[in-house]
């Protein structure tokens, strides 16, 4: 999808829309209507469109008209280049501007933050690693893994002061962003006589990038469409699918060393399209005590993505320091499960099973704390960050159930949304019909469950303010917990892309 540059300040939103257009269903999800498709058609007859955005962690439907800013009879917002009559880009940009107060306020929204609002999934940046030469190989490996998992990897903050003439030809401007489609590393075959330095010089780290505001022919650096290196390396050309005659999608290959010189920012949006999605609204009271934590009782191995979000109120709204913690049933080291598969039926395993059953579920230990890097949560370091969201991905095992997902803040009062994405459904009954989803591919290899019934119970609890976890203790006892009723939204991967999230009020997910 080729989009035009926005001159209203919403260039970050337009970049995010161009990136999101890689997936048709992701764009379709933006136009979910709380009253159904028929109501959406009726509103469109009077030139009104409804856009669903994740505002402060909560799916919110916003209606906008079809009047857009123009200058000299030219549209100032983003647009579809090949079909100016296609209005979905300016409609979504206007909806984002409405949520932020006006178009001018969109100038502070970069592509990754916009992706968070458009998709509801967490995002994370690694700008510091991109600037640190000693971290370049580690960062490449990490981003390569994210591409393989299906996450959205973004390069932004173009280095406009770069002296590379090849980069200048791309025409990237401040606020622009490119999506990474794939990453590959090629190593030379080991030779007995070759030195380590020589072998290192033969390594090629290639990145396939799409520039939504240009053409593949704009890149004239290493590994451009006409670079003789493709003919000199037929194996690389074959694995990269190089074909200069069919490069009309705007994508091109770059050497990783050129990427780190041409961009000052990078990050990822952790999409989990085949996970079940639950969003619980809560409020922190005096002393930052959360009004709701999620108690998870797990009956089988599962994966979760936990996310704590807060809403910025007002143009100059301040973000409160927040932290997301995960605790599990405390089990003494003697009761830890054996790591060797050969020990599954020996005496030590039987003893461990006995100790696990005797472990008191009220005694908990914090095992994960959110950090600036949602891919690397800390087991023991508590970091409160003034951020719109914090998150982590982890695995839950039934032998350590129950788990508690605990939102924290240093503020006396804060409204928050605790989002939970799970590989299996929660509640007393399956969410959806359990049939495999037909939408875009999941980032997880975990298949959707086909058996009826839930694999996890998610209960909404209020812990006593005297619970030691609120005094930053990593081990605590749940002496008093009270069920609380909360509003929550549910989205199933088996739903149609146009199905608006279901909304309930209860003391657990049903």
Short mmCIF file of C-alpha atoms in Angstrom, two decimals:
data_model
loop_
_atom_site.label_atom_id
_atom_site.label_comp_id
_atom_site.label_asym_id
_atom_site.label_seq_id
_atom_site.Cartn_x
_atom_site.Cartn_y
_atom_site.Cartn_z
CA UNK A 1 0.00 0.00 0.00
CA UNK A 2 1.53 3.29 -1.13
CA UNK A 3 0.43 6.25 0.98
CA UNK A 4 1.04 9.96 0.65
CA UNK A 5 2.83 12.09 3.21
CA UNK A 6 0.68 13.83 5.82
CA UNK A 7 1.24 17.57 6.25
CA UNK A 8 -0.99 17.89 9.32
CA UNK A 9 1.48 16.46 11.85
CA UNK A 10 0.16 12.91 11.70
CA UNK A 11 3.05 11.43 9.76
CA UNK A 12 3.66 8.80 12.47
CA UNK A 13 0.06 7.62 12.15
CA UNK A 14 0.29 7.51 8.35
CA UNK A 15 3.51 5.47 8.55
CA UNK A 16 1.80 3.05 10.94
CA UNK A 17 -1.14 2.72 8.55
CA UNK A 18 1.20 1.98 5.65
CA UNK A 19 2.88 -0.70 7.77
CA UNK A 20 -0.46 -2.11 8.92
CA UNK A 21 -1.66 -2.33 5.32
CA UNK A 22 0.62 -5.37 4.94
CA UNK A 23 -2.30 -7.26 6.55
CA UNK A 24 -5.76 -6.65 5.08
CA UNK A 25 -7.54 -7.99 8.17
CA UNK A 26 -5.56 -5.67 10.45
CA UNK A 27 -6.93 -2.71 8.49
CA UNK A 28 -10.44 -4.17 8.53
CA UNK A 29 -10.31 -4.43 12.33
CA UNK A 30 -10.00 -0.65 12.54
CA UNK A 31 -13.58 -0.29 11.29
CA UNK A 32 -15.33 -2.55 13.80
CA UNK A 33 -18.70 -1.11 14.82
CA UNK A 34 -20.18 -1.75 18.29
CA UNK A 35 -23.66 -2.10 16.76
CA UNK A 36 -22.63 -4.28 13.83
CA UNK A 37 -21.99 -3.92 10.11
CA UNK A 38 -25.55 -2.82 9.31
CA UNK A 39 -25.22 0.21 11.60
CA UNK A 40 -21.88 1.04 9.97
CA UNK A 41 -23.51 1.07 6.54
CA UNK A 42 -26.26 3.41 7.76
CA UNK A 43 -23.69 5.86 9.16
CA UNK A 44 -21.66 5.80 5.96
CA UNK A 45 -24.74 6.90 4.03
CA UNK A 46 -24.53 10.25 5.83
CA UNK A 47 -20.74 10.48 5.26
CA UNK A 48 -19.75 9.30 8.73
CA UNK A 49 -17.27 6.55 9.59
CA UNK A 50 -16.58 4.84 12.87
CA UNK A 51 -13.00 3.88 13.78
CA UNK A 52 -12.06 1.56 16.66
CA UNK A 53 -8.82 2.53 18.44
CA UNK A 54 -7.14 1.33 21.61
CA UNK A 55 -7.28 4.41 23.83
CA UNK A 56 -5.38 3.94 27.07
CA UNK A 57 -5.70 0.17 26.66
CA UNK A 58 -9.48 0.17 26.09
CA UNK A 59 -11.09 -0.41 22.70
CA UNK A 60 -12.97 2.79 21.91
CA UNK A 61 -15.21 3.53 18.95
CA UNK A 62 -14.86 7.03 17.50
CA UNK A 63 -17.10 8.53 14.82
CA UNK A 64 -15.76 11.12 12.35
CA UNK A 65 -17.19 12.89 9.31
CA UNK A 66 -15.61 13.04 5.88
CA UNK A 67 -14.42 16.66 5.99
CA UNK A 68 -10.63 16.91 5.82
CA UNK A 69 -8.15 19.82 5.84
CA UNK A 70 -7.10 21.00 2.38
CA UNK A 71 -4.82 23.71 0.99
CA UNK A 72 -4.98 24.93 -2.61
CA UNK A 73 -7.46 22.13 -3.34
CA UNK A 74 -4.98 19.49 -2.14
CA UNK A 75 -5.58 17.10 0.75
CA UNK A 76 -3.19 17.76 3.65
CA UNK A 77 -3.75 14.46 5.43
CA UNK A 78 -2.33 11.11 4.42
CA UNK A 79 -3.86 9.52 1.36
CA UNK A 80 -3.77 6.49 -0.91
CA UNK A 81 -1.55 7.48 -3.84
CA UNK A 82 -3.00 5.11 -6.41
CA UNK A 83 -6.63 5.81 -5.48
CA UNK A 84 -7.27 9.29 -3.97
CA UNK A 85 -10.97 8.41 -3.64
CA UNK A 86 -10.05 5.69 -1.10
CA UNK A 87 -10.58 7.54 2.19
CA UNK A 88 -9.65 5.01 4.86
CA UNK A 89 -6.23 6.61 5.49
CA UNK A 90 -7.50 10.19 6.15
CA UNK A 91 -10.49 8.78 8.10
CA UNK A 92 -8.25 6.87 10.53
CA UNK A 93 -5.84 9.80 10.82
CA UNK A 94 -8.75 12.10 11.68
CA UNK A 95 -10.02 9.63 14.30
CA UNK A 96 -6.56 9.57 15.91
CA UNK A 97 -6.47 13.37 15.86
CA UNK A 98 -9.87 13.44 17.58
CA UNK A 99 -8.65 11.18 20.38
CA UNK A 100 -5.50 13.29 20.81
CA UNK A 101 -7.34 16.61 20.76
CA UNK A 102 -6.32 17.89 17.32
CA UNK A 103 -4.02 17.22 14.39
CA UNK A 104 -1.15 19.18 15.94
CA UNK A 105 -0.96 16.83 18.91
CA UNK A 106 -0.31 13.92 16.53
CA UNK A 107 3.18 15.31 15.90
CA UNK A 108 4.35 13.64 19.14
CA UNK A 109 3.08 10.23 17.99
CA UNK A 110 5.70 8.12 16.23
CA UNK A 111 4.92 5.04 14.15
CA UNK A 112 5.41 2.55 17.00
CA UNK A 113 3.14 4.41 19.40
CA UNK A 114 0.56 4.70 16.63
CA UNK A 115 0.78 0.95 16.01
CA UNK A 116 0.05 0.40 19.69
CA UNK A 117 -3.13 2.47 19.41
CA UNK A 118 -4.17 0.87 16.13
CA UNK A 119 -3.55 -2.77 17.07
CA UNK A 120 -3.79 -2.81 20.87
CA UNK A 121 -0.54 -4.77 21.13
CA UNK A 122 2.52 -3.61 23.11
CA UNK A 123 5.51 -2.02 21.44
CA UNK A 124 9.13 -1.65 22.47
CA UNK A 125 12.12 0.37 21.24
CA UNK A 126 15.85 -0.45 21.12
CA UNK A 127 17.30 2.90 20.02
CA UNK A 128 20.17 2.67 22.52
CA UNK A 129 21.29 -0.70 21.13
CA UNK A 130 21.14 0.73 17.61
CA UNK A 131 23.53 3.51 18.66
CA UNK A 132 25.89 1.13 20.47
CA UNK A 133 28.26 -0.53 18.00
CA UNK A 134 29.02 -3.34 20.45
CA UNK A 135 25.33 -4.33 20.49
CA UNK A 136 24.72 -4.39 16.74
CA UNK A 137 25.12 -8.16 16.31
CA UNK A 138 22.92 -8.90 19.32
CA UNK A 139 20.27 -6.48 18.05
CA UNK A 140 20.32 -8.05 14.58
CA UNK A 141 19.81 -11.52 16.05
CA UNK A 142 16.94 -10.29 18.21
CA UNK A 143 15.15 -8.46 15.39
CA UNK A 144 15.69 -11.45 13.12
CA UNK A 145 13.97 -13.66 15.71
CA UNK A 146 11.07 -11.20 15.93
CA UNK A 147 10.65 -11.26 12.14
CA UNK A 148 10.53 -15.05 12.19
CA UNK A 149 7.85 -14.93 14.91
CA UNK A 150 5.74 -12.58 12.82
CA UNK A 151 6.10 -9.44 14.93
CA UNK A 152 6.06 -6.06 13.18
CA UNK A 153 9.65 -4.74 13.12
CA UNK A 154 10.05 -1.03 12.38
CA UNK A 155 13.00 1.20 11.45
CA UNK A 156 12.38 4.90 12.07
CA UNK A 157 13.99 8.21 12.99
CA UNK A 158 16.02 8.39 9.75
CA UNK A 159 19.50 9.83 10.10
CA UNK A 160 19.03 12.98 8.02
CA UNK A 161 22.64 14.04 8.66
CA UNK A 162 24.04 10.84 7.18
CA UNK A 163 26.65 11.55 4.54
CA UNK A 164 25.60 8.54 2.46
CA UNK A 165 24.33 9.75 -0.90
CA UNK A 166 22.60 6.39 -1.36
CA UNK A 167 20.49 7.07 1.72
CA UNK A 168 19.64 10.60 0.63
CA UNK A 169 18.06 9.19 -2.53
CA UNK A 170 15.46 7.33 -0.45
CA UNK A 171 13.85 10.68 0.30
CA UNK A 172 13.00 9.80 3.89
CA UNK A 173 12.02 12.75 6.07
CA UNK A 174 11.74 13.36 9.79
CA UNK A 175 8.96 11.22 11.24
CA UNK A 176 9.08 8.61 8.48
CA UNK A 177 9.32 4.90 9.23
CA UNK A 178 9.99 1.74 7.23
CA UNK A 179 8.82 -1.80 7.93
CA UNK A 180 11.25 -4.73 8.01
CA UNK A 181 9.86 -7.64 5.99
CA UNK A 182 12.62 -10.18 6.65
CA UNK A 183 16.19 -10.53 7.86
CA UNK A 184 18.80 -13.12 6.87
CA UNK A 185 22.39 -13.88 7.79
CA UNK A 186 24.74 -15.69 5.42
CA UNK A 187 28.06 -17.12 6.61
CA UNK A 188 30.88 -18.45 4.41
CA UNK A 189 31.72 -22.13 4.60
CA UNK A 190 34.45 -22.78 7.21
CA UNK A 191 37.94 -23.27 5.80
CA UNK A 192 40.98 -24.67 7.55
CA UNK A 193 43.26 -21.91 6.37
CA UNK A 194 40.96 -18.95 6.93
CA UNK A 195 41.49 -16.68 9.90
CA UNK A 196 38.65 -15.60 12.17
CA UNK A 197 38.85 -12.04 10.87
CA UNK A 198 38.65 -13.25 7.27
CA UNK A 199 35.64 -15.42 8.07
CA UNK A 200 33.92 -12.48 9.77
CA UNK A 201 34.39 -10.34 6.66
CA UNK A 202 32.52 -12.93 4.61
CA UNK A 203 29.37 -12.69 6.74
CA UNK A 204 26.43 -10.87 5.19
CA UNK A 205 23.58 -9.63 7.38
CA UNK A 206 20.80 -8.55 5.05
CA UNK A 207 17.59 -6.71 5.86
CA UNK A 208 14.61 -6.46 3.54
CA UNK A 209 12.99 -3.06 4.00
CA UNK A 210 9.90 -1.48 2.50
CA UNK A 211 9.76 2.29 2.14
CA UNK A 212 6.06 3.28 1.95
CA UNK A 213 6.97 6.66 0.45
CA UNK A 214 9.24 5.55 -2.35
CA UNK A 215 10.34 2.88 -4.78
CA UNK A 216 12.76 -0.02 -4.53
CA UNK A 217 14.78 1.67 -7.25
CA UNK A 218 15.54 4.58 -4.92
CA UNK A 219 18.08 2.47 -3.03
CA UNK A 220 21.46 2.53 -4.79
CA UNK A 221 23.67 1.26 -1.96
CA UNK A 222 24.98 -2.27 -1.41
CA UNK A 223 22.57 -5.02 -2.51
CA UNK A 224 20.43 -2.67 -4.60
CA UNK A 225 18.44 -4.11 -7.50
CA UNK A 226 21.35 -3.85 -9.95
CA UNK A 227 24.23 -4.66 -7.59
CA UNK A 228 26.62 -7.23 -9.18
CA UNK A 229 26.79 -8.89 -5.74
CA UNK A 230 23.54 -10.71 -6.55
CA UNK A 231 25.12 -12.46 -9.54
CA UNK A 232 28.31 -13.11 -7.60
CA UNK A 233 26.31 -14.80 -4.82
CA UNK A 234 23.60 -16.93 -6.49
CA UNK A 235 22.80 -18.80 -3.27
CA UNK A 236 22.08 -15.54 -1.46
CA UNK A 237 20.06 -14.28 -4.43
CA UNK A 238 17.96 -17.45 -4.45
CA UNK A 239 17.23 -17.40 -0.71
CA UNK A 240 16.37 -13.70 -0.82
CA UNK A 241 14.13 -14.17 -3.85
CA UNK A 242 15.98 -11.47 -5.75
CA UNK A 243 14.21 -10.44 -8.94
CA UNK A 244 14.79 -6.89 -10.14
CA UNK A 245 11.92 -7.21 -12.61
CA UNK A 246 9.32 -7.76 -9.86
CA UNK A 247 10.32 -5.16 -7.27
CA UNK A 248 7.21 -3.04 -7.57
CA UNK A 249 6.21 -3.52 -3.92
CA UNK A 250 8.76 -0.91 -2.81
CA UNK A 251 10.94 -3.39 -0.92
CA UNK A 252 14.72 -3.67 -1.20
CA UNK A 253 17.62 -5.31 0.61
CA UNK A 254 20.19 -3.46 2.71
CA UNK A 255 23.33 -4.55 4.50
CA UNK A 256 22.89 -4.33 8.29
CA UNK A 257 25.86 -1.97 8.57
CA UNK A 258 23.99 0.46 6.28
CA UNK A 259 20.82 0.13 8.36
CA UNK A 260 22.57 1.19 11.58
CA UNK A 261 24.02 4.21 9.77
CA UNK A 262 20.78 5.28 8.11
CA UNK A 263 18.34 4.97 11.04
CA UNK A 264 18.49 6.22 14.63
CA UNK A 265 15.52 4.22 15.90
CA UNK A 266 14.05 0.74 15.75
CA UNK A 267 11.42 -1.27 17.56
CA UNK A 268 8.75 -3.93 17.32
CA UNK A 269 5.02 -4.34 17.79
CA UNK A 270 4.29 -7.69 19.47
CA UNK A 271 1.24 -8.84 17.54
CA UNK A 272 -0.43 -12.04 18.77
CA UNK A 273 -3.25 -12.51 16.29
CA UNK A 274 -4.20 -16.02 17.42
CA UNK A 275 -4.22 -15.27 21.14
CA UNK A 276 -7.37 -14.65 23.17
CA UNK A 277 -7.55 -11.04 24.31
CA UNK A 278 -8.96 -9.78 27.63
CA UNK A 279 -8.88 -6.17 28.87
CA UNK A 280 -9.81 -5.35 32.45
CA UNK A 281 -10.41 -1.77 33.64
CA UNK A 282 -9.17 -0.90 37.12
CA UNK A 283 -8.29 1.98 39.42
CA UNK A 284 -5.39 2.41 41.83
CA UNK A 285 -6.31 4.04 45.12
CA UNK A 286 -4.39 5.55 48.01
CA UNK A 287 -0.78 4.44 48.16
CA UNK A 288 -0.98 3.06 44.63
CA UNK A 289 -2.88 -0.05 45.77
CA UNK A 290 -4.59 -1.57 42.70
CA UNK A 291 -8.32 -2.10 42.87
CA UNK A 292 -8.00 -5.25 40.79
CA UNK A 293 -5.36 -7.89 40.18
CA UNK A 294 -5.87 -10.94 37.99
CA UNK A 295 -5.61 -14.34 39.67
CA UNK A 296 -4.83 -17.06 37.13
CA UNK A 297 -5.52 -20.70 37.92
CA UNK A 298 -3.84 -22.78 35.23
CA UNK A 299 -4.70 -26.38 34.39
CA UNK A 300 -2.20 -26.84 31.54
CA UNK A 301 0.90 -25.23 30.11
CA UNK A 302 0.11 -21.92 28.42
CA UNK A 303 1.66 -18.66 27.27
CA UNK A 304 0.51 -15.17 28.15
CA UNK A 305 1.31 -11.63 27.16
CA UNK A 306 0.61 -9.32 30.09
CA UNK A 307 0.27 -5.60 29.52
CA UNK A 308 -0.43 -2.65 31.83
CA UNK A 309 -1.61 0.58 30.20
CA UNK A 310 -2.56 4.01 31.43
CA UNK A 311 -4.27 6.85 29.64
CA UNK A 312 -2.67 10.26 29.24
CA UNK A 313 -5.34 12.80 30.11
CA UNK A 314 -5.15 16.26 28.52
CA UNK A 315 -2.63 17.74 26.14
CA UNK A 316 -0.03 18.09 28.88
CA UNK A 317 -1.05 14.97 30.76
CA UNK A 318 1.67 13.40 32.87
CA UNK A 319 2.47 9.71 32.76
CA UNK A 320 2.59 7.96 36.13
CA UNK A 321 5.43 5.54 36.98
CA UNK A 322 4.06 2.01 36.51
CA UNK A 323 5.25 -1.57 36.97
CA UNK A 324 3.71 -4.93 36.10
CA UNK A 325 4.55 -7.96 38.22
CA UNK A 326 3.82 -11.67 37.92
CA UNK A 327 3.87 -13.88 40.99
CA UNK A 328 3.39 -17.62 41.31
CA UNK A 329 2.93 -20.13 44.10
CA UNK A 330 6.11 -20.26 46.14
CA UNK A 331 7.73 -23.67 45.96
CA UNK A 332 10.92 -24.45 47.93
CA UNK A 333 13.95 -25.39 45.84
CA UNK A 334 13.71 -28.97 47.04
CA UNK A 335 10.36 -29.23 45.31
CA UNK A 336 11.49 -27.86 41.95
CA UNK A 337 10.72 -30.13 39.01
CA UNK A 338 13.72 -32.16 37.73
CA UNK A 339 15.21 -30.71 34.57
CA UNK A 340 16.19 -34.04 33.06
CA UNK A 341 13.62 -35.99 31.06
CA UNK A 342 15.16 -39.23 32.37
CA UNK A 343 14.12 -38.31 35.89
CA UNK A 344 10.40 -38.20 35.20
CA UNK A 345 9.68 -41.44 37.05
CA UNK A 346 12.43 -41.64 39.59
CA UNK A 347 12.23 -41.19 43.33
CA UNK A 348 13.36 -37.54 43.23
CA UNK A 349 10.52 -36.67 40.91
CA UNK A 350 7.98 -38.35 43.17
CA UNK A 351 9.29 -36.37 46.13
CA UNK A 352 9.08 -33.14 44.14
CA UNK A 353 5.50 -33.86 43.20
CA UNK A 354 4.61 -34.44 46.84
CA UNK A 355 6.21 -31.18 47.95
CA UNK A 356 4.50 -29.31 45.12
CA UNK A 357 1.09 -30.53 46.24
CA UNK A 358 1.82 -29.54 49.83
CA UNK A 359 3.01 -26.04 48.90
CA UNK A 360 0.64 -23.42 50.22
CA UNK A 361 -1.02 -21.54 47.35
CA UNK A 362 -1.29 -18.45 49.55
CA UNK A 363 2.49 -18.10 49.64
CA UNK A 364 3.66 -16.32 46.51
CA UNK A 365 6.95 -15.24 44.96
CA UNK A 366 7.39 -12.57 42.30
CA UNK A 367 9.12 -14.11 39.29
CA UNK A 368 8.78 -11.36 36.66
CA UNK A 369 8.96 -7.57 36.77
CA UNK A 370 8.42 -5.40 33.70
CA UNK A 371 11.37 -3.41 32.37
CA UNK A 372 12.00 -1.02 29.48
CA UNK A 373 12.49 -4.14 27.34
CA UNK A 374 9.37 -6.29 27.30
CA UNK A 375 11.42 -9.13 25.82
CA UNK A 376 13.64 -9.21 28.92
CA UNK A 377 11.65 -8.85 32.17
CA UNK A 378 13.62 -8.94 35.40
CA UNK A 379 13.17 -11.63 38.07
CA UNK A 380 14.22 -9.38 40.94
CA UNK A 381 14.70 -5.74 39.82
CA UNK A 382 11.72 -3.42 40.35
CA UNK A 383 11.65 -0.56 37.83
CA UNK A 384 8.76 1.90 37.83
CA UNK A 385 8.66 3.57 34.40
CA UNK A 386 6.77 6.71 33.40
CA UNK A 387 5.42 5.02 30.29
CA UNK A 388 2.06 4.59 28.61
CA UNK A 389 2.50 0.82 28.77
CA UNK A 390 4.69 -1.94 30.17
CA UNK A 391 4.47 -5.61 29.27
CA UNK A 392 6.14 -9.01 29.18
CA UNK A 393 5.67 -12.43 27.57
CA UNK A 394 5.98 -15.58 29.65
CA UNK A 395 5.03 -19.22 30.11
CA UNK A 396 2.72 -20.49 32.86
CA UNK A 397 2.87 -24.02 34.27
CA UNK A 398 0.06 -25.71 36.24
CA UNK A 399 2.39 -26.90 39.01
CA UNK A 400 3.00 -23.27 40.03
CA UNK A 401 -0.64 -22.21 39.91
CA UNK A 402 -2.14 -19.89 41.03
CA UNK A 403 -0.45 -16.89 39.45
CA UNK A 404 -1.17 -13.21 40.14
CA UNK A 405 -0.81 -10.44 37.55
CA UNK A 406 -0.27 -7.33 39.67
CA UNK A 407 -0.34 -3.71 38.39
CA UNK A 408 1.75 -1.26 40.42
CA UNK A 409 2.22 2.51 40.49
CA UNK A 410 3.80 5.10 42.76
CA UNK A 411 0.84 7.43 42.24
CA UNK A 412 -2.03 7.70 44.72
CA UNK A 413 -4.66 7.55 41.99
CA UNK A 414 -4.48 6.15 38.48
CA UNK A 415 -6.94 4.58 36.08
CA UNK A 416 -5.44 1.61 34.26
CA UNK A 417 -6.26 -1.23 31.92
CA UNK A 418 -4.76 -4.65 32.55
CA UNK A 419 -4.59 -6.51 29.24
CA UNK A 420 -4.12 -10.26 29.10
CA UNK A 421 -3.41 -12.17 25.88
CA UNK A 422 -3.51 -15.96 26.31
CA UNK A 423 -2.65 -18.91 24.06
CA UNK A 424 -5.68 -20.80 25.42
CA UNK A 425 -9.10 -19.46 26.46
CA UNK A 426 -9.95 -18.35 29.98
CA UNK A 427 -13.30 -18.70 31.71
CA UNK A 428 -15.95 -21.30 32.42
CA UNK A 429 -16.58 -21.84 28.71
CA UNK A 430 -14.49 -21.54 25.60
CA UNK A 431 -14.34 -18.14 23.99
CA UNK A 432 -15.58 -18.63 20.45
CA UNK A 433 -16.23 -22.03 18.94
CA UNK A 434 -12.69 -23.35 19.26
CA UNK A 435 -12.30 -23.69 15.49
CA UNK A 436 -8.97 -22.70 13.94
CA UNK A 437 -8.81 -19.03 13.03
CA UNK A 438 -8.78 -18.11 9.35
CA UNK A 439 -7.16 -14.71 9.78
CA UNK A 440 -3.55 -13.67 9.47
CA UNK A 441 -0.89 -16.00 10.83
CA UNK A 442 -0.19 -16.09 14.53
CA UNK A 443 3.15 -15.15 15.99
CA UNK A 444 2.94 -18.16 18.25
CA UNK A 445 3.45 -21.78 17.35
CA UNK A 446 0.85 -22.72 19.98
CA UNK A 447 -2.27 -24.00 18.18
CA UNK A 448 -5.73 -22.93 19.16
CA UNK A 449 -7.45 -25.43 21.46
CA UNK A 450 -10.07 -27.59 19.83
CA UNK A 451 -11.46 -29.26 22.94
CA UNK A 452 -14.41 -27.72 24.71
CA UNK A 453 -13.92 -26.05 28.05
CA UNK A 454 -11.38 -23.61 29.46
CA UNK A 455 -7.78 -24.25 30.35
CA UNK A 456 -7.45 -21.31 32.75
CA UNK A 457 -9.56 -19.42 35.25
CA UNK A 458 -9.04 -15.66 35.49
CA UNK A 459 -10.51 -14.07 38.62
CA UNK A 460 -10.54 -10.40 39.59
CA UNK A 461 -9.28 -9.87 43.13
CA UNK A 462 -8.44 -6.99 45.45
CA UNK A 463 -5.48 -7.72 47.71
CA UNK A 464 -5.18 -6.21 51.16
CA UNK A 465 -3.11 -3.03 51.28
CA UNK A 466 -0.98 -4.77 53.93
CA UNK A 467 0.15 -7.44 51.47
CA UNK A 468 3.94 -7.31 51.42
CA UNK A 469 4.15 -7.20 47.63
CA UNK A 470 3.05 -3.55 47.88
CA UNK A 471 6.11 -2.96 50.07
CA UNK A 472 8.32 -4.23 47.23
CA UNK A 473 8.84 -7.66 48.78
CA UNK A 474 9.47 -10.44 46.27
CA UNK A 475 7.90 -13.02 48.57
CA UNK A 476 4.56 -12.47 50.20
CA UNK A 477 1.52 -14.23 51.56
CA UNK A 478 -2.02 -13.61 50.33
CA UNK A 479 -3.78 -13.41 53.68
CA UNK A 480 -6.81 -11.52 52.44
CA UNK A 481 -8.23 -11.30 48.93
CA UNK A 482 -11.67 -10.05 47.96
CA UNK A 483 -13.46 -10.75 44.67
CA UNK A 484 -14.33 -7.52 42.83
CA UNK A 485 -16.54 -6.82 39.86
CA UNK A 486 -14.79 -5.15 36.93
CA UNK A 487 -15.59 -4.13 33.40
CA UNK A 488 -13.73 -6.18 30.84
CA UNK A 489 -13.57 -6.66 27.07
CA UNK A 490 -13.10 -9.96 25.25
CA UNK A 491 -11.83 -10.59 21.73
CA UNK A 492 -11.53 -14.11 20.34
CA UNK A 493 -9.21 -15.06 17.46
CA UNK A 494 -12.17 -16.90 15.90
CA UNK A 495 -14.22 -13.69 15.66
CA UNK A 496 -14.73 -11.92 12.37
CA UNK A 497 -12.35 -8.97 11.91
CA UNK A 498 -15.43 -6.71 11.97
CA UNK A 499 -16.70 -8.05 15.32
CA UNK A 500 -16.47 -5.43 18.06
CA UNK A 501 -15.03 -6.68 21.40
CA UNK A 502 -17.65 -8.13 23.75
CA UNK A 503 -18.06 -6.21 27.01
CA UNK A 504 -19.00 -7.63 30.44
CA UNK A 505 -19.04 -6.75 34.12
CA UNK A 506 -18.22 -9.57 36.53
CA UNK A 507 -15.74 -10.80 39.13
CA UNK A 508 -14.09 -13.22 36.69
CA UNK A 509 -13.77 -13.99 33.01
CA UNK A 510 -16.64 -16.27 32.03
#
